[in-house]
Amino acid sequence: SLPDQSPDITQQVTATSREPRSRASSSTCLAANANPMPSEVPPPATIARNCSQANANLIMMRCVPCEGDGDEACANCGKLGSDAVKLKNCNACRLVKYCGVDCQRAHRKKHKKACKKRAAELKDEQLTPPTDNDTDTLAMVQARVAKNDPAAICFLGKKYFFGDYGLKKDMERAVRLWEEAAELGSVDALFSLGNSYDLGDGVKQDKAKAVAFYAKAAMQGHVDCRHNLGYFEGKKGNHDRAVRHWLISAKMGGEQSLELIKKFFRAGFATKEQYAEALKGYQDAVEEMKSHDRDEAKVYEFS
């Protein structure tokens, strides 16, 4: 249901973006009170970077079977694996096992967060598979960099930015790598460049260039860059333009954009129709992602 319109904003307003340079995928929130876009709220790049450092050492959430013998039991019903009960791994994350499609579907809501996190980690591991030491891993990345792989170049930029893998922290070099990756088509590199110019990390601070990079990535479907464009418009008092950006990102599954539209609606800066449109678009996007999960369940095979 739609919230009652009210000029009072006492709840937290979230202006956040997922930082592709971080070692953690989650984001953090900043509070705002009387004004939907108060001057004291740091830019989204600051929020993302602070979050990435704070969450870098968090242990990955795992789904634990409700009963039974650890990983050899169905994560939903706890039924033990046996000759009669053949357990199958979750195809996306391979963290848990299920005795059948029905249990997999029933457990999906509880498992989804950990599943998506682990699936993203597995994808990252394809780029940098585990090795005995950082030197070997770095060599693998650099081999792909030599082949002009934009994802590898962007990834190497992250490592120079944070000083990982034994590399000396070098923000300027990170920026040069992101520029190269962006020229080769990396949208995440555009996002990182936007954040760098936003905060002046490795380059002279230039808000206009930051917005230009965010805009270029947003036009290629980068949800968080689209959200950030709305943030900057809101900071300038261009409430209608901010809402239009957030409508787009909310319809792409941007939960924080939906939340800001709701806050703007309550403050009188967005219409009831705009909030309703954003809510429906967000729900449709979430449902579409759920449809992908159902497709995975359909290919679940039993021996």
Tab-separated table of N, CA and C in Angstrom, residues 2-122:
chain	number	residue	atom	x	y	z
A	2	LEU	N	0.335	2.370	-0.500
A	2	LEU	CA	1.100	3.590	-0.590
A	2	LEU	C	1.088	4.314	0.740
A	3	PRO	N	2.205	4.919	1.128
A	3	PRO	CA	2.246	5.648	2.388
A	3	PRO	C	1.491	6.952	2.289
A	4	ASP	N	0.991	7.462	3.424
A	4	ASP	CA	0.351	8.762	3.448
A	4	ASP	C	1.393	9.826	3.180
A	5	GLN	N	1.003	10.842	2.400
A	5	GLN	CA	1.935	11.903	2.069
A	5	GLN	C	2.103	12.804	3.276
A	6	SER	N	3.331	13.132	3.602
A	6	SER	CA	3.607	13.977	4.750
A	6	SER	C	4.922	14.675	4.531
A	7	PRO	N	5.048	15.974	4.909
A	7	PRO	CA	6.298	16.696	4.724
A	7	PRO	C	7.369	16.292	5.716
A	8	ASP	N	7.000	15.486	6.724
A	8	ASP	CA	7.946	15.126	7.765
A	8	ASP	C	8.764	13.916	7.350
A	9	ILE	N	10.078	14.043	7.395
A	9	ILE	CA	10.956	12.909	7.108
A	9	ILE	C	11.824	12.700	8.331
A	10	THR	N	11.433	11.760	9.157
A	10	THR	CA	12.187	11.487	10.375
A	10	THR	C	12.902	10.159	10.302
A	11	GLN	N	12.523	9.340	9.319
A	11	GLN	CA	13.172	8.045	9.172
A	11	GLN	C	14.441	8.202	8.351
A	12	GLN	N	15.230	7.161	8.326
A	12	GLN	CA	16.489	7.214	7.589
A	12	GLN	C	16.247	7.225	6.096
A	13	VAL	N	17.033	8.061	5.419
A	13	VAL	CA	17.046	8.086	3.965
A	13	VAL	C	18.339	7.444	3.518
A	14	THR	N	18.249	6.556	2.578
A	14	THR	CA	19.431	5.842	2.129
A	14	THR	C	19.893	6.388	0.798
A	15	ALA	N	21.142	6.803	0.735
A	15	ALA	CA	21.760	7.197	-0.535
A	15	ALA	C	23.010	6.362	-0.670
A	16	THR	N	22.924	5.303	-1.417
A	16	THR	CA	24.024	4.338	-1.420
A	16	THR	C	24.289	3.819	-2.806
A	17	SER	N	25.453	3.263	-2.993
A	17	SER	CA	25.787	2.621	-4.254
A	17	SER	C	26.755	1.500	-3.978
A	18	ARG	N	26.664	0.456	-4.772
A	18	ARG	CA	27.566	-0.671	-4.574
A	18	ARG	C	28.888	-0.364	-5.254
A	19	GLU	N	29.932	-0.422	-4.508
A	19	GLU	CA	31.255	-0.054	-4.993
A	19	GLU	C	31.936	-1.249	-5.645
A	20	PRO	N	32.120	-1.220	-6.979
A	20	PRO	CA	32.735	-2.371	-7.641
A	20	PRO	C	34.187	-2.581	-7.253
A	21	ARG	N	34.810	-1.599	-6.613
A	21	ARG	CA	36.199	-1.764	-6.222
A	21	ARG	C	36.308	-2.458	-4.885
A	22	SER	N	35.203	-2.614	-4.186
A	22	SER	CA	35.269	-3.129	-2.829
A	22	SER	C	35.449	-4.631	-2.807
A	23	ARG	N	35.775	-5.136	-1.614
A	23	ARG	CA	35.876	-6.569	-1.414
A	23	ARG	C	34.625	-7.099	-0.752
A	24	ALA	N	33.610	-6.283	-0.600
A	24	ALA	CA	32.336	-6.710	-0.036
A	24	ALA	C	31.238	-6.190	-0.925
A	25	SER	N	30.148	-6.923	-1.037
A	25	SER	CA	29.105	-6.550	-1.975
A	25	SER	C	28.005	-5.725	-1.346
A	26	SER	N	27.921	-5.698	-0.013
A	26	SER	CA	26.834	-4.984	0.621
A	26	SER	C	27.132	-3.502	0.700
A	27	SER	N	26.095	-2.693	1.026
A	27	SER	CA	26.226	-1.256	1.119
A	27	SER	C	25.801	-0.788	2.491
A	28	THR	N	26.047	0.484	2.762
A	28	THR	CA	25.664	1.039	4.052
A	28	THR	C	24.717	2.192	3.854
A	29	CYS	N	24.157	2.695	4.932
A	29	CYS	CA	23.136	3.723	4.862
A	29	CYS	C	23.570	4.959	5.637
A	30	LEU	N	23.137	6.127	5.178
A	30	LEU	CA	23.355	7.384	5.861
A	30	LEU	C	22.007	7.963	6.234
A	31	ALA	N	21.925	8.572	7.392
A	31	ALA	CA	20.658	9.125	7.847
A	31	ALA	C	20.513	10.561	7.388
A	32	ALA	N	19.286	10.950	7.075
A	32	ALA	CA	18.951	12.329	6.769
A	32	ALA	C	17.647	12.640	7.458
A	33	ASN	N	17.476	13.884	7.885
A	33	ASN	CA	16.285	14.208	8.648
A	33	ASN	C	15.356	15.148	7.895
A	34	ALA	N	15.392	16.448	8.175
A	34	ALA	CA	14.353	17.340	7.684
A	34	ALA	C	14.339	17.484	6.177
A	35	ASN	N	15.500	17.427	5.554
A	35	ASN	CA	15.584	17.611	4.112
A	35	ASN	C	15.912	16.283	3.458
A	36	PRO	N	15.220	15.909	2.372
A	36	PRO	CA	15.520	14.624	1.729
A	36	PRO	C	16.967	14.501	1.280
A	37	MET	N	17.615	15.607	0.945
A	37	MET	CA	19.000	15.562	0.495
A	37	MET	C	19.810	16.587	1.278
A	38	PRO	N	20.037	16.396	2.583
A	38	PRO	CA	20.739	17.383	3.397
A	38	PRO	C	22.189	17.523	2.979
A	39	SER	N	22.754	18.710	3.236
A	39	SER	CA	24.120	18.987	2.795
A	39	SER	C	25.145	18.148	3.521
A	40	GLU	N	24.801	17.662	4.735
A	40	GLU	CA	25.800	16.921	5.496
A	40	GLU	C	25.928	15.475	5.069
A	41	VAL	N	25.056	14.995	4.192
A	41	VAL	CA	25.161	13.611	3.739
A	41	VAL	C	26.310	13.483	2.756
A	42	PRO	N	27.287	12.594	3.012
A	42	PRO	CA	28.419	12.438	2.094
A	42	PRO	C	27.949	11.920	0.746
A	43	PRO	N	28.750	12.131	-0.295
A	43	PRO	CA	28.385	11.609	-1.616
A	43	PRO	C	28.354	10.097	-1.600
A	44	PRO	N	27.623	9.496	-2.548
A	44	PRO	CA	27.464	8.044	-2.553
A	44	PRO	C	28.769	7.287	-2.668
A	45	ALA	N	29.762	7.859	-3.340
A	45	ALA	CA	31.043	7.156	-3.447
A	45	ALA	C	31.698	7.014	-2.079
A	46	THR	N	31.572	8.053	-1.230
A	46	THR	CA	32.125	7.979	0.123
A	46	THR	C	31.443	6.892	0.915
A	47	ILE	N	30.122	6.848	0.809
A	47	ILE	CA	29.346	5.849	1.535
A	47	ILE	C	29.775	4.452	1.123
A	48	ALA	N	29.881	4.241	-0.186
A	48	ALA	CA	30.238	2.911	-0.680
A	48	ALA	C	31.628	2.514	-0.223
A	49	ARG	N	32.582	3.463	-0.291
A	49	ARG	CA	33.951	3.121	0.060
A	49	ARG	C	34.089	2.844	1.548
A	50	ASN	N	33.438	3.674	2.388
A	50	ASN	CA	33.474	3.426	3.826
A	50	ASN	C	32.894	2.065	4.143
A	51	CYS	N	31.811	1.738	3.449
A	51	CYS	CA	31.170	0.439	3.666
A	51	CYS	C	32.096	-0.689	3.256
A	52	SER	N	32.768	-0.527	2.116
A	52	SER	CA	33.604	-1.620	1.617
A	52	SER	C	34.712	-1.950	2.603
A	53	GLN	N	35.279	-0.944	3.256
A	53	GLN	CA	36.330	-1.207	4.220
A	53	GLN	C	35.765	-1.807	5.495
A	54	ALA	N	34.592	-1.312	5.920
A	54	ALA	CA	34.012	-1.802	7.169
A	54	ALA	C	33.573	-3.247	7.065
A	55	ASN	N	33.148	-3.650	5.867
A	55	ASN	CA	32.596	-4.987	5.700
A	55	ASN	C	33.570	-5.970	5.071
A	56	ALA	N	34.796	-5.534	4.809
A	56	ALA	CA	35.730	-6.376	4.063
A	56	ALA	C	36.035	-7.684	4.763
A	57	ASN	N	35.972	-7.696	6.100
A	57	ASN	CA	36.344	-8.898	6.841
A	57	ASN	C	35.150	-9.701	7.328
A	58	LEU	N	33.946	-9.351	6.878
A	58	LEU	CA	32.776	-10.105	7.304
A	58	LEU	C	32.834	-11.523	6.757
A	59	ILE	N	32.435	-12.478	7.566
A	59	ILE	CA	32.389	-13.870	7.139
A	59	ILE	C	31.136	-14.094	6.311
A	60	MET	N	31.278	-14.812	5.233
A	60	MET	CA	30.151	-15.075	4.358
A	60	MET	C	29.038	-15.812	5.092
A	61	MET	N	27.814	-15.323	4.915
A	61	MET	CA	26.665	-15.995	5.511
A	61	MET	C	26.423	-17.328	4.812
A	62	ARG	N	26.192	-18.347	5.600
A	62	ARG	CA	25.880	-19.663	5.048
A	62	ARG	C	24.494	-20.072	5.494
A	63	CYS	N	23.838	-20.859	4.686
A	63	CYS	CA	22.571	-21.451	5.080
A	63	CYS	C	22.873	-22.788	5.735
A	64	VAL	N	22.386	-22.985	6.933
A	64	VAL	CA	22.648	-24.217	7.673
A	64	VAL	C	21.401	-25.082	7.645
A	65	PRO	N	21.521	-26.365	7.326
A	65	PRO	CA	20.359	-27.249	7.348
A	65	PRO	C	19.672	-27.204	8.706
A	66	CYS	N	18.342	-27.276	8.712
A	66	CYS	CA	17.596	-27.140	9.957
A	66	CYS	C	17.802	-28.332	10.871
A	67	GLU	N	18.146	-29.468	10.322
A	67	GLU	CA	18.462	-30.637	11.133
A	67	GLU	C	19.256	-31.598	10.266
A	68	GLY	N	19.684	-32.698	10.840
A	68	GLY	CA	20.391	-33.688	10.035
A	68	GLY	C	21.889	-33.538	10.159
A	69	ASP	N	22.607	-34.084	9.220
A	69	ASP	CA	24.055	-34.220	9.315
A	69	ASP	C	24.759	-33.244	8.381
A	70	GLY	N	24.727	-31.956	8.740
A	70	GLY	CA	25.472	-30.943	8.008
A	70	GLY	C	25.107	-30.875	6.545
A	71	ASP	N	26.149	-30.820	5.695
A	71	ASP	CA	25.942	-30.649	4.263
A	71	ASP	C	25.320	-31.867	3.601
A	72	GLU	N	25.247	-33.011	4.300
A	72	GLU	CA	24.680	-34.216	3.715
A	72	GLU	C	23.200	-34.354	4.041
A	73	ALA	N	22.546	-33.230	4.316
A	73	ALA	CA	21.108	-33.229	4.568
A	73	ALA	C	20.461	-32.139	3.734
A	74	CYS	N	19.195	-32.328	3.408
A	74	CYS	CA	18.444	-31.316	2.672
A	74	CYS	C	18.382	-30.041	3.507
A	75	ALA	N	18.730	-28.909	2.905
A	75	ALA	CA	18.769	-27.643	3.631
A	75	ALA	C	17.388	-27.176	4.062
A	76	ASN	N	16.338	-27.718	3.442
A	76	ASN	CA	14.984	-27.295	3.797
A	76	ASN	C	14.325	-28.214	4.816
A	77	CYS	N	14.265	-29.505	4.515
A	77	CYS	CA	13.531	-30.429	5.384
A	77	CYS	C	14.435	-31.215	6.320
A	78	GLY	N	15.742	-31.195	6.074
A	78	GLY	CA	16.668	-31.912	6.935
A	78	GLY	C	16.805	-33.391	6.623
A	79	LYS	N	16.171	-33.846	5.555
A	79	LYS	CA	16.233	-35.264	5.193
A	79	LYS	C	17.660	-35.642	4.822
A	80	LEU	N	18.148	-36.732	5.416
A	80	LEU	CA	19.512	-37.176	5.170
A	80	LEU	C	19.648	-37.826	3.796
A	81	GLY	N	20.807	-37.626	3.186
A	81	GLY	CA	21.064	-38.274	1.920
A	81	GLY	C	21.285	-39.764	2.100
A	82	SER	N	20.815	-40.543	1.136
A	82	SER	CA	20.952	-41.996	1.206
A	82	SER	C	20.824	-42.556	-0.198
A	83	ASP	N	20.845	-43.878	-0.293
A	83	ASP	CA	20.656	-44.494	-1.602
A	83	ASP	C	19.292	-44.148	-2.174
A	84	ALA	N	18.310	-43.990	-1.287
A	84	ALA	CA	16.951	-43.670	-1.729
A	84	ALA	C	16.739	-42.171	-1.910
A	85	VAL	N	17.495	-41.369	-1.170
A	85	VAL	CA	17.349	-39.908	-1.231
A	85	VAL	C	18.625	-39.310	-1.816
A	86	LYS	N	18.542	-38.893	-3.057
A	86	LYS	CA	19.694	-38.321	-3.737
A	86	LYS	C	19.663	-36.800	-3.589
A	87	LEU	N	20.646	-36.255	-2.886
A	87	LEU	CA	20.719	-34.813	-2.682
A	87	LEU	C	21.468	-34.154	-3.835
A	88	LYS	N	20.990	-32.976	-4.220
A	88	LYS	CA	21.627	-32.221	-5.295
A	88	LYS	C	22.010	-30.834	-4.790
A	89	ASN	N	23.170	-30.351	-5.222
A	89	ASN	CA	23.620	-29.022	-4.834
A	89	ASN	C	22.744	-27.937	-5.437
A	90	CYS	N	22.647	-26.803	-4.736
A	90	CYS	CA	22.085	-25.602	-5.341
A	90	CYS	C	23.003	-25.221	-6.504
A	91	ASN	N	22.444	-25.112	-7.696
A	91	ASN	CA	23.263	-24.891	-8.884
A	91	ASN	C	24.024	-23.575	-8.855
A	92	ALA	N	23.419	-22.542	-8.245
A	92	ALA	CA	24.019	-21.211	-8.290
A	92	ALA	C	25.195	-21.058	-7.344
A	93	CYS	N	25.042	-21.520	-6.090
A	93	CYS	CA	26.076	-21.271	-5.079
A	93	CYS	C	26.803	-22.517	-4.607
A	94	ARG	N	26.160	-23.672	-4.719
A	94	ARG	CA	26.729	-24.949	-4.299
A	94	ARG	C	27.067	-24.980	-2.810
A	95	LEU	N	26.362	-24.154	-2.039
A	95	LEU	CA	26.561	-24.142	-0.588
A	95	LEU	C	25.742	-25.214	0.108
A	96	VAL	N	24.546	-25.472	-0.403
A	96	VAL	CA	23.614	-26.374	0.267
A	96	VAL	C	23.088	-27.404	-0.721
A	97	LYS	N	22.420	-28.425	-0.181
A	97	LYS	CA	21.849	-29.482	-1.004
A	97	LYS	C	20.362	-29.610	-0.713
A	98	TYR	N	19.648	-30.162	-1.694
A	98	TYR	CA	18.203	-30.350	-1.566
A	98	TYR	C	17.820	-31.748	-2.022
A	99	CYS	N	16.720	-32.232	-1.430
A	99	CYS	CA	16.230	-33.554	-1.809
A	99	CYS	C	15.305	-33.486	-3.010
A	100	GLY	N	14.879	-32.283	-3.380
A	100	GLY	CA	13.993	-32.157	-4.522
A	100	GLY	C	13.688	-30.707	-4.843
A	101	VAL	N	13.008	-30.495	-5.962
A	101	VAL	CA	12.681	-29.149	-6.422
A	101	VAL	C	11.770	-28.431	-5.438
A	102	ASP	N	10.810	-29.152	-4.870
A	102	ASP	CA	9.876	-28.518	-3.937
A	102	ASP	C	10.607	-27.931	-2.737
A	103	CYS	N	11.558	-28.666	-2.191
A	103	CYS	CA	12.328	-28.160	-1.051
A	103	CYS	C	13.210	-26.981	-1.471
A	104	GLN	N	13.753	-27.048	-2.667
A	104	GLN	CA	14.577	-25.947	-3.149
A	104	GLN	C	13.754	-24.671	-3.263
A	105	ARG	N	12.548	-24.788	-3.786
A	105	ARG	CA	11.681	-23.618	-3.917
A	105	ARG	C	11.235	-23.103	-2.556
A	106	ALA	N	10.901	-24.017	-1.671
A	106	ALA	CA	10.428	-23.620	-0.341
A	106	ALA	C	11.514	-22.902	0.451
A	107	HIS	N	12.761	-23.282	0.222
A	107	HIS	CA	13.883	-22.714	0.978
A	107	HIS	C	14.455	-21.472	0.319
A	108	ARG	N	13.970	-21.143	-0.879
A	108	ARG	CA	14.597	-20.089	-1.674
A	108	ARG	C	14.619	-18.741	-0.961
A	109	LYS	N	13.519	-18.362	-0.350
A	109	LYS	CA	13.448	-17.045	0.293
A	109	LYS	C	14.490	-16.920	1.393
A	110	LYS	N	14.648	-17.966	2.177
A	110	LYS	CA	15.608	-17.955	3.278
A	110	LYS	C	17.045	-18.017	2.763
A	111	HIS	N	17.230	-18.710	1.675
A	111	HIS	CA	18.571	-18.980	1.153
A	111	HIS	C	19.069	-17.916	0.178
A	112	LYS	N	18.159	-17.102	-0.370
A	112	LYS	CA	18.476	-16.247	-1.506
A	112	LYS	C	19.659	-15.315	-1.253
A	113	LYS	N	19.707	-14.678	-0.091
A	113	LYS	CA	20.760	-13.695	0.178
A	113	LYS	C	22.141	-14.339	0.151
A	114	ALA	N	22.283	-15.446	0.879
A	114	ALA	CA	23.571	-16.133	0.908
A	114	ALA	C	23.910	-16.712	-0.461
A	115	CYS	N	22.884	-17.180	-1.170
A	115	CYS	CA	23.098	-17.780	-2.489
A	115	CYS	C	23.663	-16.761	-3.469
A	116	LYS	N	23.049	-15.579	-3.519
A	116	LYS	CA	23.507	-14.553	-4.451
A	116	LYS	C	24.915	-14.087	-4.106
A	117	LYS	N	25.200	-13.975	-2.816
A	117	LYS	CA	26.531	-13.538	-2.396
A	117	LYS	C	27.591	-14.548	-2.825
A	118	ARG	N	27.304	-15.831	-2.572
A	118	ARG	CA	28.278	-16.857	-2.930
A	118	ARG	C	28.411	-16.998	-4.442
A	119	ALA	N	27.300	-16.861	-5.167
A	119	ALA	CA	27.351	-16.950	-6.623
A	119	ALA	C	28.248	-15.853	-7.189
A	120	ALA	N	28.161	-14.650	-6.605
A	120	ALA	CA	29.022	-13.551	-7.045
A	120	ALA	C	30.484	-13.854	-6.741
A	121	GLU	N	30.729	-14.469	-5.582
A	121	GLU	CA	32.098	-14.835	-5.220
A	121	GLU	C	32.657	-15.901	-6.163
A	122	LEU	N	31.807	-16.859	-6.535
A	122	LEU	CA	32.252	-17.900	-7.461
A	122	LEU	C	32.618	-17.304	-8.813
